[in-house]
Backbone as numpy.savetxt, mean C-alpha at the origin, in Angstrom:
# Nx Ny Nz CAx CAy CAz Cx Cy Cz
5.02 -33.02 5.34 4.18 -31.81 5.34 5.05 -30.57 5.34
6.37 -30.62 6.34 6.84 -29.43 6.39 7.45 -28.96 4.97
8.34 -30.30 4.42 8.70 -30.34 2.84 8.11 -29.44 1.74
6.78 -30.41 2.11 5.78 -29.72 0.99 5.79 -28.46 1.05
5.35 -27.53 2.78 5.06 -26.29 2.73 6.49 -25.72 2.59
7.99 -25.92 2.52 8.56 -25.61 1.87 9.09 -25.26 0.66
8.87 -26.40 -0.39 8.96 -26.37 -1.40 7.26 -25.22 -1.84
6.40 -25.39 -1.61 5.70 -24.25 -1.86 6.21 -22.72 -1.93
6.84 -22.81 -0.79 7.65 -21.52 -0.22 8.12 -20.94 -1.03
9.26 -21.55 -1.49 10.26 -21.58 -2.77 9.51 -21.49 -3.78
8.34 -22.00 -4.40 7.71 -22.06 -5.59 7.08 -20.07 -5.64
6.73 -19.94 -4.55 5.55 -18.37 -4.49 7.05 -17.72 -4.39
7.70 -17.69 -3.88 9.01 -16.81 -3.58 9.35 -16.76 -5.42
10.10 -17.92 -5.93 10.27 -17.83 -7.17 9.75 -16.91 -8.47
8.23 -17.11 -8.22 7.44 -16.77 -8.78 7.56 -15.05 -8.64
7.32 -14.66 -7.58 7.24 -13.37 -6.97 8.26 -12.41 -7.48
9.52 -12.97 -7.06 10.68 -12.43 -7.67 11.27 -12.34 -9.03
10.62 -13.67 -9.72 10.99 -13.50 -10.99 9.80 -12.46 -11.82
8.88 -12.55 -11.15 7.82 -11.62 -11.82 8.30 -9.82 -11.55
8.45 -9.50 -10.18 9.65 -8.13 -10.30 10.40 -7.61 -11.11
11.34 -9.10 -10.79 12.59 -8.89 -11.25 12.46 -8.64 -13.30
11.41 -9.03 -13.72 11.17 -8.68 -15.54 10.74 -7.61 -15.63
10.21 -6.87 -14.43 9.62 -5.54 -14.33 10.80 -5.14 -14.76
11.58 -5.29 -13.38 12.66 -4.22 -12.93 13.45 -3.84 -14.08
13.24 -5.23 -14.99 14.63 -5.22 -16.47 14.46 -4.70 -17.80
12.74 -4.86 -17.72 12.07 -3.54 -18.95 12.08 -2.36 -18.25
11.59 -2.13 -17.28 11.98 -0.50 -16.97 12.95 -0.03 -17.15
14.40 -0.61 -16.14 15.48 0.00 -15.91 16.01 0.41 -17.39
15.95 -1.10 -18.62 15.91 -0.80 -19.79 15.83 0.08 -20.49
14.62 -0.06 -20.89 13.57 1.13 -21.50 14.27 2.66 -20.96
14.04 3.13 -19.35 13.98 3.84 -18.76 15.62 4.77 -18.95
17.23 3.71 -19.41 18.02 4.63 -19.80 18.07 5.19 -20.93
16.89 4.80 -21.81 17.13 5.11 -23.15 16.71 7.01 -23.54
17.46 7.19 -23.80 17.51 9.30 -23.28 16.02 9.57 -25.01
14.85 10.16 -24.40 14.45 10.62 -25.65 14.04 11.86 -26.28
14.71 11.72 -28.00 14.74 13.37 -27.85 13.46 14.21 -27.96
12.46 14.20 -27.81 11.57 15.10 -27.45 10.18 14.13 -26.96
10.27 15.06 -25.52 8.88 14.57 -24.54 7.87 14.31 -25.75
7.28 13.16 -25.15 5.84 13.10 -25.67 5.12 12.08 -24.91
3.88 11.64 -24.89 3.04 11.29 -24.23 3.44 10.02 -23.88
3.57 9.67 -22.27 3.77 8.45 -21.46 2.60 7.62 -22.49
3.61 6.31 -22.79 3.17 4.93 -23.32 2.66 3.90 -22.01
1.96 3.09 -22.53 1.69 2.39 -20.74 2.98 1.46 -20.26
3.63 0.94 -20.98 5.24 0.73 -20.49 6.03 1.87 -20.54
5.66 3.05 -20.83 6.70 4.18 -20.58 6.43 4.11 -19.26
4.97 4.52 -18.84 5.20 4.63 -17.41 5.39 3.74 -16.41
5.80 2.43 -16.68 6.69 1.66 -15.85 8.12 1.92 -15.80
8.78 2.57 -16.78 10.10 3.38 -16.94 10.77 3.96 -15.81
9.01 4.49 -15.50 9.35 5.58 -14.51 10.11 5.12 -12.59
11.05 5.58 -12.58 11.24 5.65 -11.30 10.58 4.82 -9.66
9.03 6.04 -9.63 8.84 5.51 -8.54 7.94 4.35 -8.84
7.85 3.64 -10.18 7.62 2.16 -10.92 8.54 1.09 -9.73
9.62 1.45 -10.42 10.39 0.07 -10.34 11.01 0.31 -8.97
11.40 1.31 -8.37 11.52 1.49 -7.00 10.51 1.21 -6.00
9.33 1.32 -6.49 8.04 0.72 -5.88 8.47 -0.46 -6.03
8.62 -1.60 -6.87 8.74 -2.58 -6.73 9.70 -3.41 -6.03
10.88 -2.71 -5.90 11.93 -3.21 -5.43 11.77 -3.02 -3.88
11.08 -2.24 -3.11 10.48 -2.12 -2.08 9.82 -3.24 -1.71
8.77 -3.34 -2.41 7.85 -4.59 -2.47 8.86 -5.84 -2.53
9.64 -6.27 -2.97 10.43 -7.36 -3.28 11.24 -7.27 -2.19
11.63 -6.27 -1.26 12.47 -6.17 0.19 11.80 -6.64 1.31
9.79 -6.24 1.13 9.24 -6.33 1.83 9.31 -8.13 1.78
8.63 -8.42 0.64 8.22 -9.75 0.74 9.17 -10.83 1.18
10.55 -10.59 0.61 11.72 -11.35 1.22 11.89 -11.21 2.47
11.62 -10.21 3.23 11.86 -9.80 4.69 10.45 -11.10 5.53
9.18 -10.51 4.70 8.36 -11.37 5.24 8.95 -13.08 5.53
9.06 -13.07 4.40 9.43 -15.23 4.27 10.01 -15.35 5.26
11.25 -14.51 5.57 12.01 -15.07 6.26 11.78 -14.58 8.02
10.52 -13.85 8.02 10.11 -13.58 9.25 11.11 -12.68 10.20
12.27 -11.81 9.66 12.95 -11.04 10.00 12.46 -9.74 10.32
11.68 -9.14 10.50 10.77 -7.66 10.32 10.99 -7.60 11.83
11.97 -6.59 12.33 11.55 -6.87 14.20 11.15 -4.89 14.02
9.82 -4.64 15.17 9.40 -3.29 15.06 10.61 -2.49 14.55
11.70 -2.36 15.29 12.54 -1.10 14.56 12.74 -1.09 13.54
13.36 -2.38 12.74 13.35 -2.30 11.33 12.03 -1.52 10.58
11.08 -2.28 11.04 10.02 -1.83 10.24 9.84 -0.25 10.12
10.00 0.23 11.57 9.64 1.53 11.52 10.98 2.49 10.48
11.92 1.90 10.47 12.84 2.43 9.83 12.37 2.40 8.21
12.02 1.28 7.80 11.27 1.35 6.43 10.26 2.29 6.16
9.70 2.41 7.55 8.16 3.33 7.07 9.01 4.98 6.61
10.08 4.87 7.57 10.80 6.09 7.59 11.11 6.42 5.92
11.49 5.15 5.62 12.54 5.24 4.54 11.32 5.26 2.82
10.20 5.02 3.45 9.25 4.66 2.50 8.70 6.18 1.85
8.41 6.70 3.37 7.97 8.13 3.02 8.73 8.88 2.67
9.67 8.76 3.08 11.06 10.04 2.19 11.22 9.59 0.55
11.08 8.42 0.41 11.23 8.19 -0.74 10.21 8.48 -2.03
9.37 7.98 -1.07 7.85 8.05 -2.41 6.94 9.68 -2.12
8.18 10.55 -1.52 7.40 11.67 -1.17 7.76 13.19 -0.70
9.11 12.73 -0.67 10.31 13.79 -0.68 11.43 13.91 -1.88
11.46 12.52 -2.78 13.03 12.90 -3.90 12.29 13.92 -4.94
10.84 13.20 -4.85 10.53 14.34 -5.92 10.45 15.84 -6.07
10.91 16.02 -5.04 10.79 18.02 -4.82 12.13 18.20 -4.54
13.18 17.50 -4.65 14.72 17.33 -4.55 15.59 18.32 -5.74
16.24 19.21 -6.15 17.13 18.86 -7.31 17.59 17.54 -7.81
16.93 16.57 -8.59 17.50 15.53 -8.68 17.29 15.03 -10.31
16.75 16.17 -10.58 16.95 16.49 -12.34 15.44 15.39 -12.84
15.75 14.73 -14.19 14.60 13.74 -14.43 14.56 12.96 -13.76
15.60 12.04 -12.61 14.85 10.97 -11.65 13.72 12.17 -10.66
14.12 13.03 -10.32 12.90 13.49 -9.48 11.62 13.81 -9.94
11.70 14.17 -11.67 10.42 14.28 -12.22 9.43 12.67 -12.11
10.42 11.52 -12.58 10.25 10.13 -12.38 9.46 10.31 -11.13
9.90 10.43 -9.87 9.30 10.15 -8.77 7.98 11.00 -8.14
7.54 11.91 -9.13 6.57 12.65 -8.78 5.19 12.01 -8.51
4.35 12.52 -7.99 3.55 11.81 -7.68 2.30 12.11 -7.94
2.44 12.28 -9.79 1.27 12.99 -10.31 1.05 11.48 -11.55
-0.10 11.01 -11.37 -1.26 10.95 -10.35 -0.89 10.20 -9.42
-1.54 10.88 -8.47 -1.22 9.93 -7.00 -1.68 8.01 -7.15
-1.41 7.51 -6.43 -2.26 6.53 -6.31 -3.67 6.47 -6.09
-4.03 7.08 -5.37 -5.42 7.34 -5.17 -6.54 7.44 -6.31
-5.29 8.81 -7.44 -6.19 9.66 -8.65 -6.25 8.43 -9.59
-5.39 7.42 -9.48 -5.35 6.41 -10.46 -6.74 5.76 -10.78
-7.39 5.53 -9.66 -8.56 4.82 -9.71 -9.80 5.92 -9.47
-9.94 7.01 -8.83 -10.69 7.92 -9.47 -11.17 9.02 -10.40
-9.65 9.61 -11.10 -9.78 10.16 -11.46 -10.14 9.95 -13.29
-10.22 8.66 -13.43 -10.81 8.16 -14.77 -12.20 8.28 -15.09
-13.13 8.06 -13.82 -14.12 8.54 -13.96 -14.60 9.62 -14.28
-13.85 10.99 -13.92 -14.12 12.27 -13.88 -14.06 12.01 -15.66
-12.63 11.74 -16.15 -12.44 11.77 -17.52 -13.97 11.22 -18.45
-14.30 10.42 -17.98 -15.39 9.60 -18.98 -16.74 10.46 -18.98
-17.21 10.81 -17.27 -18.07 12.39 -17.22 -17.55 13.64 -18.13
-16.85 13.84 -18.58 -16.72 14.67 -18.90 -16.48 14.19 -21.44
-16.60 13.29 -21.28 -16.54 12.87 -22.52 -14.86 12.33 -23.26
-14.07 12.39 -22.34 -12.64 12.53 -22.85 -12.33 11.06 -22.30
-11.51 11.18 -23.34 -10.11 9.53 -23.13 -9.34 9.83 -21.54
-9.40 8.69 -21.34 -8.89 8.36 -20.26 -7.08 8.29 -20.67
-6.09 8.88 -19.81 -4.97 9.25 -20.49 -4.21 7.45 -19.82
-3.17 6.87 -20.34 -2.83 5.80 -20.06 -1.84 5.88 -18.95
-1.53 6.85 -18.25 -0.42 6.55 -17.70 -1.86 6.24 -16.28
-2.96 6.54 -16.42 -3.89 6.08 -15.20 -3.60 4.31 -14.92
-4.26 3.90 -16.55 -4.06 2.51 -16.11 -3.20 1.70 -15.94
-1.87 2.13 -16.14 -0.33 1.19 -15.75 -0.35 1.97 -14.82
-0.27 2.74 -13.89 -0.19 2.82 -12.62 -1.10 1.99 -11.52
-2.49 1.50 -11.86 -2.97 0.86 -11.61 -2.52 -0.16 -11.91
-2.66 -1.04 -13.17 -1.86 -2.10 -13.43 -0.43 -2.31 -12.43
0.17 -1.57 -11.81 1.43 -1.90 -11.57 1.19 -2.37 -9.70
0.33 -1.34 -9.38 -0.39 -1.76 -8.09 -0.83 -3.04 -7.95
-1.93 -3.30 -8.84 -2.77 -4.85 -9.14 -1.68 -5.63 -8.74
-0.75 -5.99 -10.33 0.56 -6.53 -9.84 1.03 -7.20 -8.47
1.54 -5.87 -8.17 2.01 -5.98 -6.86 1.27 -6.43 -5.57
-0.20 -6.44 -5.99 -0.95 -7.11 -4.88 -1.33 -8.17 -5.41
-1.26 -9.03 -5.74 -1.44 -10.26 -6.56 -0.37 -10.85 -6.39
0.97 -10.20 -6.17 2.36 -11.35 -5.67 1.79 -11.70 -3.97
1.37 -10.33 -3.55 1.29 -10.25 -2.02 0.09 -9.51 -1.80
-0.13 -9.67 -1.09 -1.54 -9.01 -0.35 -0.74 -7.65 0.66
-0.76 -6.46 0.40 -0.99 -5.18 0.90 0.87 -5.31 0.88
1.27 -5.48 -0.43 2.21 -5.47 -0.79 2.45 -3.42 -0.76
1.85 -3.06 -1.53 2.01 -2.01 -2.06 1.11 -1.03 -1.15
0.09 -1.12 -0.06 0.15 -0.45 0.87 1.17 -0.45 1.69
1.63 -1.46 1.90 2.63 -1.98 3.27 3.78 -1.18 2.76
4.35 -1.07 1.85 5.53 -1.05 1.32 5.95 -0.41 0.17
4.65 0.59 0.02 5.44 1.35 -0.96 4.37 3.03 -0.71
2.99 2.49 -0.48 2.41 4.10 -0.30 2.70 5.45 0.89
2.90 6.15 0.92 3.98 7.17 1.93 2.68 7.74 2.96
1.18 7.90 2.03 0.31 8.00 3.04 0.19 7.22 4.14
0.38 5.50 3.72 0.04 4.38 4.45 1.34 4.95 5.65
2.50 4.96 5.10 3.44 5.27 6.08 3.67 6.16 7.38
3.09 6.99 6.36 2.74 8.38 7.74 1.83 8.12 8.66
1.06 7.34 8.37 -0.10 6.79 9.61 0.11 5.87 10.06
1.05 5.09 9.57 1.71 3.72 10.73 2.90 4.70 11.56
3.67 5.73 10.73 4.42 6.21 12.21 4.14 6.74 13.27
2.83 7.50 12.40 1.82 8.44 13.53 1.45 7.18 15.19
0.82 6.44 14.46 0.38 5.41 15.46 1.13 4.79 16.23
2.68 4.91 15.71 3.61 4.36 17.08 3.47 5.07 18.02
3.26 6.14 18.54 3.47 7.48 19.06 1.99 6.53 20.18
2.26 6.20 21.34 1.07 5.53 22.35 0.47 6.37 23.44
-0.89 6.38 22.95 -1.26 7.02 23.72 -2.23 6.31 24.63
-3.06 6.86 26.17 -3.37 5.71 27.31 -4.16 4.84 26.42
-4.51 3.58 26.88 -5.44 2.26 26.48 -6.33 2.99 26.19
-6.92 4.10 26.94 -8.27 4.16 26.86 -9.02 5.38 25.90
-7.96 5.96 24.83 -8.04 6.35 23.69 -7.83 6.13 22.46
-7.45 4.23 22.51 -7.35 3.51 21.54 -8.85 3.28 20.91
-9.29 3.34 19.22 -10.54 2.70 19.10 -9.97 1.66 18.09
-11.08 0.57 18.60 -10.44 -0.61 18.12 -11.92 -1.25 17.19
-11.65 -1.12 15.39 -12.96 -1.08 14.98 -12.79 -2.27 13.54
-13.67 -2.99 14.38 -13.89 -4.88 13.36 -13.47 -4.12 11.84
-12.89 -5.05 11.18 -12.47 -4.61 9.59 -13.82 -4.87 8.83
-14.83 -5.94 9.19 -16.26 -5.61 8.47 -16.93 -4.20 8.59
-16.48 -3.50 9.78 -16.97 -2.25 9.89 -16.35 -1.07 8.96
-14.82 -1.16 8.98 -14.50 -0.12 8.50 -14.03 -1.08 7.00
-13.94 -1.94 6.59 -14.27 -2.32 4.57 -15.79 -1.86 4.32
-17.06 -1.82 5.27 -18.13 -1.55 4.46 -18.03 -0.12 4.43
-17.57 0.71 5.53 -17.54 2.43 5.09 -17.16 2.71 4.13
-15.83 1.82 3.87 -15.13 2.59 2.60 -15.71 1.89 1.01
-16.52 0.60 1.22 -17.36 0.63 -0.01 -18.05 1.58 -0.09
-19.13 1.16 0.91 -20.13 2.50 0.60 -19.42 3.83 0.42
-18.64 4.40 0.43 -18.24 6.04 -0.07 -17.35 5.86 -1.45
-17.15 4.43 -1.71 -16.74 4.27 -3.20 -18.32 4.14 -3.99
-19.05 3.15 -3.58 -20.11 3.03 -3.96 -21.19 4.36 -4.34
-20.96 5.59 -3.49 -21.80 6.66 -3.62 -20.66 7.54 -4.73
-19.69 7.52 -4.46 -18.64 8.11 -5.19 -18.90 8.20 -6.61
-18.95 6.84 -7.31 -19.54 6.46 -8.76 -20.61 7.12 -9.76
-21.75 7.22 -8.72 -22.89 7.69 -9.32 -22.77 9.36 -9.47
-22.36 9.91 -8.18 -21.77 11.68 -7.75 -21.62 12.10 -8.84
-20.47 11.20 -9.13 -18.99 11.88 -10.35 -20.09 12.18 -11.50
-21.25 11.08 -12.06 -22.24 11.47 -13.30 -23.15 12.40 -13.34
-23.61 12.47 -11.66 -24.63 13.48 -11.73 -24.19 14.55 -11.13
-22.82 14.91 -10.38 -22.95 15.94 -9.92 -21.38 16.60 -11.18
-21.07 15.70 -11.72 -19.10 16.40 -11.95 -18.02 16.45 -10.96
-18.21 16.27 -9.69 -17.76 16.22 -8.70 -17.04 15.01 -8.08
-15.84 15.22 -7.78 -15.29 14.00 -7.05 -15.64 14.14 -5.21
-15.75 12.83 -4.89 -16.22 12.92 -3.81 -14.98 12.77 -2.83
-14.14 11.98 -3.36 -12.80 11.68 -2.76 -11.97 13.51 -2.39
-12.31 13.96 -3.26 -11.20 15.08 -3.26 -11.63 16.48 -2.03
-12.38 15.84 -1.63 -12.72 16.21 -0.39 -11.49 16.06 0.70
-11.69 14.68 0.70 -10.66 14.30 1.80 -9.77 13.32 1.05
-8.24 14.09 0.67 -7.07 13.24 -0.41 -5.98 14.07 0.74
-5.29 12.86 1.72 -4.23 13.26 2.05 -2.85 13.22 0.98
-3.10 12.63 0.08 -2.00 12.45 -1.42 -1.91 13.66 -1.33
-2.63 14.87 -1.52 -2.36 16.06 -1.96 -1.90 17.03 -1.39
-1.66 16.71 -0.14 -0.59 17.17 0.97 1.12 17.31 -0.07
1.24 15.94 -0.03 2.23 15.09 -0.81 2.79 16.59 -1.79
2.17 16.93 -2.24 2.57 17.45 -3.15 3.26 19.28 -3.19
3.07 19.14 -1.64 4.13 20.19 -0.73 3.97 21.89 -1.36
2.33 21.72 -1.92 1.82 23.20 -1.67 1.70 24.19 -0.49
1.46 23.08 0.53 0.67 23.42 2.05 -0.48 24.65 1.58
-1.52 23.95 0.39 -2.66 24.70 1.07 -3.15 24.89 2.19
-3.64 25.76 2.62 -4.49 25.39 4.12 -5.53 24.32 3.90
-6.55 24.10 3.15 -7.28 22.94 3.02 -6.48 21.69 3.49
-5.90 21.35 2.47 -5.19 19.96 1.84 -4.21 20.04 3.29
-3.46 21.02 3.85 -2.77 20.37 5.02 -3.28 19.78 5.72
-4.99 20.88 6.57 -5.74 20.32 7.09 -6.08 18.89 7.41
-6.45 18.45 6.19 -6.61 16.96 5.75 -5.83 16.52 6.22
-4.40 16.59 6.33 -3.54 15.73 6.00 -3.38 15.18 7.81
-3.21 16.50 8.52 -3.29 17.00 10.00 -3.99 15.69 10.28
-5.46 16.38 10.16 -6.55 15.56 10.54 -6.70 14.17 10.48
-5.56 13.69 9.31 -5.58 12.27 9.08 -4.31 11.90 10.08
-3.64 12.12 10.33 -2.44 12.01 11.33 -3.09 11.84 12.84
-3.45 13.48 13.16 -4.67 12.89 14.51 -5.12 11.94 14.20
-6.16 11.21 13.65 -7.20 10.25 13.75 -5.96 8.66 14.13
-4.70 9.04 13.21 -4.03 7.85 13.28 -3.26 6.97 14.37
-3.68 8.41 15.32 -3.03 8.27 16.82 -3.91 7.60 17.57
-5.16 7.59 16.85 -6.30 6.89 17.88 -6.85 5.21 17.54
-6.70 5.49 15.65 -6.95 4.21 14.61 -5.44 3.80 14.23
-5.40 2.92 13.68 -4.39 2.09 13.08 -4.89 2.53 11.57
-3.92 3.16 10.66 -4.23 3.53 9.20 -5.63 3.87 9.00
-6.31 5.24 9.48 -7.38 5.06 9.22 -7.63 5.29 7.88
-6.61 6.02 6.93 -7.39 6.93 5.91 -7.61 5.53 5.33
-6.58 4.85 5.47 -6.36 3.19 4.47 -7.63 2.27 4.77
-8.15 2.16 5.89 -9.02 1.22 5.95 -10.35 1.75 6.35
-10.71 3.22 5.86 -12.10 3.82 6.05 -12.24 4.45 4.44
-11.75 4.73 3.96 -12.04 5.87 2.91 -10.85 5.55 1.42
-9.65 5.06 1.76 -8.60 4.95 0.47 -9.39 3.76 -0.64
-10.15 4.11 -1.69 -10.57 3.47 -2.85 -9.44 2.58 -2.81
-7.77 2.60 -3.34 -7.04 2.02 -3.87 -6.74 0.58 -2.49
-7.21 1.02 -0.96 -7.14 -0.15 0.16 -8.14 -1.26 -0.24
-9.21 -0.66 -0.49 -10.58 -1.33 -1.53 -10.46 -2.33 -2.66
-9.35 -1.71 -3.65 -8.64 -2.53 -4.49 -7.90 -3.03 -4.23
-7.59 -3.33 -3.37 -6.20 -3.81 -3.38 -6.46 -5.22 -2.25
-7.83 -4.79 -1.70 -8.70 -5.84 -1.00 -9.15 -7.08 -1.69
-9.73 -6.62 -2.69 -10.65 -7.30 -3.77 -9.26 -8.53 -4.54
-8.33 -7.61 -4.68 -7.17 -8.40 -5.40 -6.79 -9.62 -4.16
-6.44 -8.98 -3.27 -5.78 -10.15 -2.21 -6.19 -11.41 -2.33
-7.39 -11.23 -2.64 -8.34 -13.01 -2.50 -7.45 -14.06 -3.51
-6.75 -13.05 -4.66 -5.65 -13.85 -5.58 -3.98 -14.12 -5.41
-3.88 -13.44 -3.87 -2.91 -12.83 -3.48 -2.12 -14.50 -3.96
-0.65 -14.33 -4.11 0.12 -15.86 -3.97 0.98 -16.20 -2.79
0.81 -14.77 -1.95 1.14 -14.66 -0.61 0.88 -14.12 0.08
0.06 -14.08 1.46 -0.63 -13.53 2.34 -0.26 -13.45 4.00
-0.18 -12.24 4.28 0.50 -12.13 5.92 -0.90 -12.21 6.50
-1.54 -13.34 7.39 -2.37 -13.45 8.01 -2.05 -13.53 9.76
-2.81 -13.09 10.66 -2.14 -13.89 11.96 -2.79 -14.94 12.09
-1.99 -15.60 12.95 -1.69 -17.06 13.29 -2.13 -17.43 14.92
-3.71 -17.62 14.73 -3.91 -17.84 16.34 -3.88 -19.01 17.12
-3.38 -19.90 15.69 -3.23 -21.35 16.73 -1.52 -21.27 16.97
-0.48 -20.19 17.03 0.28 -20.12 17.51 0.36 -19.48 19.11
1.18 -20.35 19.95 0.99 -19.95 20.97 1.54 -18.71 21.24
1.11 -17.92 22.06 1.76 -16.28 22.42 3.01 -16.51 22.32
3.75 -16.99 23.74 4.96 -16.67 24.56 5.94 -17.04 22.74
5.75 -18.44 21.97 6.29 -18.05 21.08 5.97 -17.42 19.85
5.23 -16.41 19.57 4.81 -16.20 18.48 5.44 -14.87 19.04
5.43 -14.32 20.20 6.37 -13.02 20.66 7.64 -13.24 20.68
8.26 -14.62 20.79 9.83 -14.92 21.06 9.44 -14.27 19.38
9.56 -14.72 18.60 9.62 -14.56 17.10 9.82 -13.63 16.42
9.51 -12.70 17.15 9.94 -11.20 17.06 9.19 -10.83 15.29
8.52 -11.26 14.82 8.35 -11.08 13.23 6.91 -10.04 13.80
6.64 -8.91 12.55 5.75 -7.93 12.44 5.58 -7.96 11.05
4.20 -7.54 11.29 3.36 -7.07 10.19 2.51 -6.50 10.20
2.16 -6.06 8.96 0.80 -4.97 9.47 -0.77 -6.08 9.38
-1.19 -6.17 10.35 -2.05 -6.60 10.21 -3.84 -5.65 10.16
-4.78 -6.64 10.11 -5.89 -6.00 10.01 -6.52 -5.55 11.76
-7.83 -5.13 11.22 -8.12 -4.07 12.85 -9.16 -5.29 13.33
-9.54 -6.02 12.46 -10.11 -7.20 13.21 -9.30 -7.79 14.05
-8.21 -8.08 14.15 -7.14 -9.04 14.21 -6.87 -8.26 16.16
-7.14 -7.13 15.72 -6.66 -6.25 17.29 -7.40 -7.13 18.54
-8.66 -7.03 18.35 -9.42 -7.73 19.32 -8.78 -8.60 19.95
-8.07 -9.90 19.36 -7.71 -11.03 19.91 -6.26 -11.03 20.39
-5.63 -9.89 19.99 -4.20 -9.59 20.31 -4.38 -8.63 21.51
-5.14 -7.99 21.35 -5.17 -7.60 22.83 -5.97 -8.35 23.40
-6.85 -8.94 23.80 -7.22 -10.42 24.88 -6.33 -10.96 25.57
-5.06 -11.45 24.28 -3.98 -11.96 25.00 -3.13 -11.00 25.23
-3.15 -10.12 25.07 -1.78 -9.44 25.70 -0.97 -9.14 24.57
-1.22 -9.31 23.11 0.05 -9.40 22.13 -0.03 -7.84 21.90
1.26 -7.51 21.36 1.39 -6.05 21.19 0.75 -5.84 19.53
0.55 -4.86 19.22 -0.51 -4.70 17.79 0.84 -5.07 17.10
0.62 -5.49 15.99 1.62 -5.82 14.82 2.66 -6.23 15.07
2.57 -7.85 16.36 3.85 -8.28 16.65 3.31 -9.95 16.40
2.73 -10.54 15.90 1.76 -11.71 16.15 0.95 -12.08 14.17
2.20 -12.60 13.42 1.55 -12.30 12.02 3.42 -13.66 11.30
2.37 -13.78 10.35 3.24 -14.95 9.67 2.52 -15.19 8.58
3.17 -15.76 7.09 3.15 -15.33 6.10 2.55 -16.90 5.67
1.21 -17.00 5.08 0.47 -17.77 4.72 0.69 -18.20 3.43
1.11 -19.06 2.77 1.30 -19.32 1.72 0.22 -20.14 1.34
-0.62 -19.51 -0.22 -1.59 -19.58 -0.96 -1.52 -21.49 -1.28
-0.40 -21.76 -1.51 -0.69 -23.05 -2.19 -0.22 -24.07 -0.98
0.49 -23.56 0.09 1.10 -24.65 1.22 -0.27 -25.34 1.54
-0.18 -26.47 1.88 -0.99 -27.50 2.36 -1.84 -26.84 3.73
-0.98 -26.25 4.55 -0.89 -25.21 6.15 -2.63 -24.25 5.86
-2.26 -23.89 4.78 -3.04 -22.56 4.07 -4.48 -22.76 3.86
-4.54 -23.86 3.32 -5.86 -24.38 2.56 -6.72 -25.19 3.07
């Protein structure tokens, strides 16, 4: 049995990496080739881009880190560190065309709403929407919250926010059936808005657009406001309101590798183990019962291991 779920191991690992790693080799490719006059991102142009294949290679740090159950809190928090500077600071850098690469126009977010606006309004949907999407999908289809975990800078800023502990008794601790149906339903109302009103409903509340280091007063606001809330929730914008957490939900069910926790592991060792992950807000309930600290109690489920199914 253990064999088997080994050799599985090796099979999703394989898979995972070699699927990156062809990313990484048409982009990087493609991506030195100098051209002489701009013109409109191709949908493999915009895998070319920068925070493409650096997204991925993130993702491919993450997932190797997972297998091998090495993730102890500091590391992690050092990644979150390293996640948000990256996918959210080079681009306002002097750093010539890699910083244009890393910009973060369209956000992740705009990827999946802002096509709609396009079709209300009678116009083509421009392609660099759907390989940015496409590249997300991807990446959640090797892994489940691959590309929240490990590559979005919003997700990041609200997992650092939340290290920051405040007493027990300003923690809210809210079932993931509760907060996946909020954020359907405000995708679900979202849809119809965009036809009858022109209006995005999201752009209300888009901490992405912080990101982009105007400091409107609005858009900081937001951003503020999503930081507070994160001190009280675990990722709220991600698991109340982010469309792309939604997608990226829907994908997991295909995931070929999945960080689930593990409750027929006993505490005392599932804490010796020192391995973290981000887990879901359902998951809190039973980790605090026993005593486990949030995101210390998680191990990496493999889709095809015998263990799994």
């Amino acid at each position: 049995m253990m064999k088997q779920s080994s050799i599985s191991k090796h099979r999703i690992l394989a898979i995972g990496l070699g699927s990156i790693a062809l990313l990484l080799l048409v982009a990087s490719t493609l991506w030195a080739e100098e051209e002489e006059a701009r013109k409109p991102l191709g949908f493999f142009d915009v895998w070319q881009l920068p925070r493409v294949w650096i997204g991925a290679i993130f993702c491919l740090i993450g997932l190797a880190l997972l297998i091998k159950t090495r993730i102890s809190r500091n590391l992690r928090l050092l990644f979150l560190v390293v996640i948000f500077f990256t996918f959210s600071v080079l681009a306002i850098l002097p750093l010539g065309k890699f910083a244009w690469g890393m910009g973060l126009h369209p956000s992740p977010m705009c990827s999946i709403t802002k096509p709609f606006l396009f079709v209300n309004a009678g116009r083509s949907i421009p392609i660099i929407f759907f390989a940015i999407l496409a590249s997300i999908a991807i990446l959640s289809i090797i892994g489940n919250k691959l590309f929240c975990g490990w590559v979005c800078p919003v997700g990041a800023a609200q997992e650092i926010t939340h290290r920051i502990r405040l007493p027990e008794k300003f923690e809210i601790n809210l079932p993931f059936r509760i907060t996946n149906t909020i954020r359907a339903i405000i995708f679900v109302a979202f849809v119809p808005l965009v036809f009858w009103t022109g209006k995005e409903l999201y752009e209300y509340f888009n901490p992405f657009e912080f990101l982009h280091w105007g400091f409107q007063l609005y858009v900081t606001i937001v951003f503020a406001v999503t930081l507070i809330a994160a001190l009280l929730i675990f990722r709220p914008f991600c698991y109340l309101i982010c469309p792309i957490g939604l997608f990226s939900w829907l994908l997991e069910h295909l995931s070929l590798a999945k960080v689930k926790v593990d409750k027929d592991t006993p505490v005392r060792n599932a804490i010796s183990a020192s391995t973290t992950a981000t887990v879901l807000p359902s998951n809190r309930f039973w980790m605090k019962k026993h005593r486990v600290p949030i995101a210390t109690l998680a191990v990496v489920v493999w889709r095809y291991a015998p263990k799994a199914l």
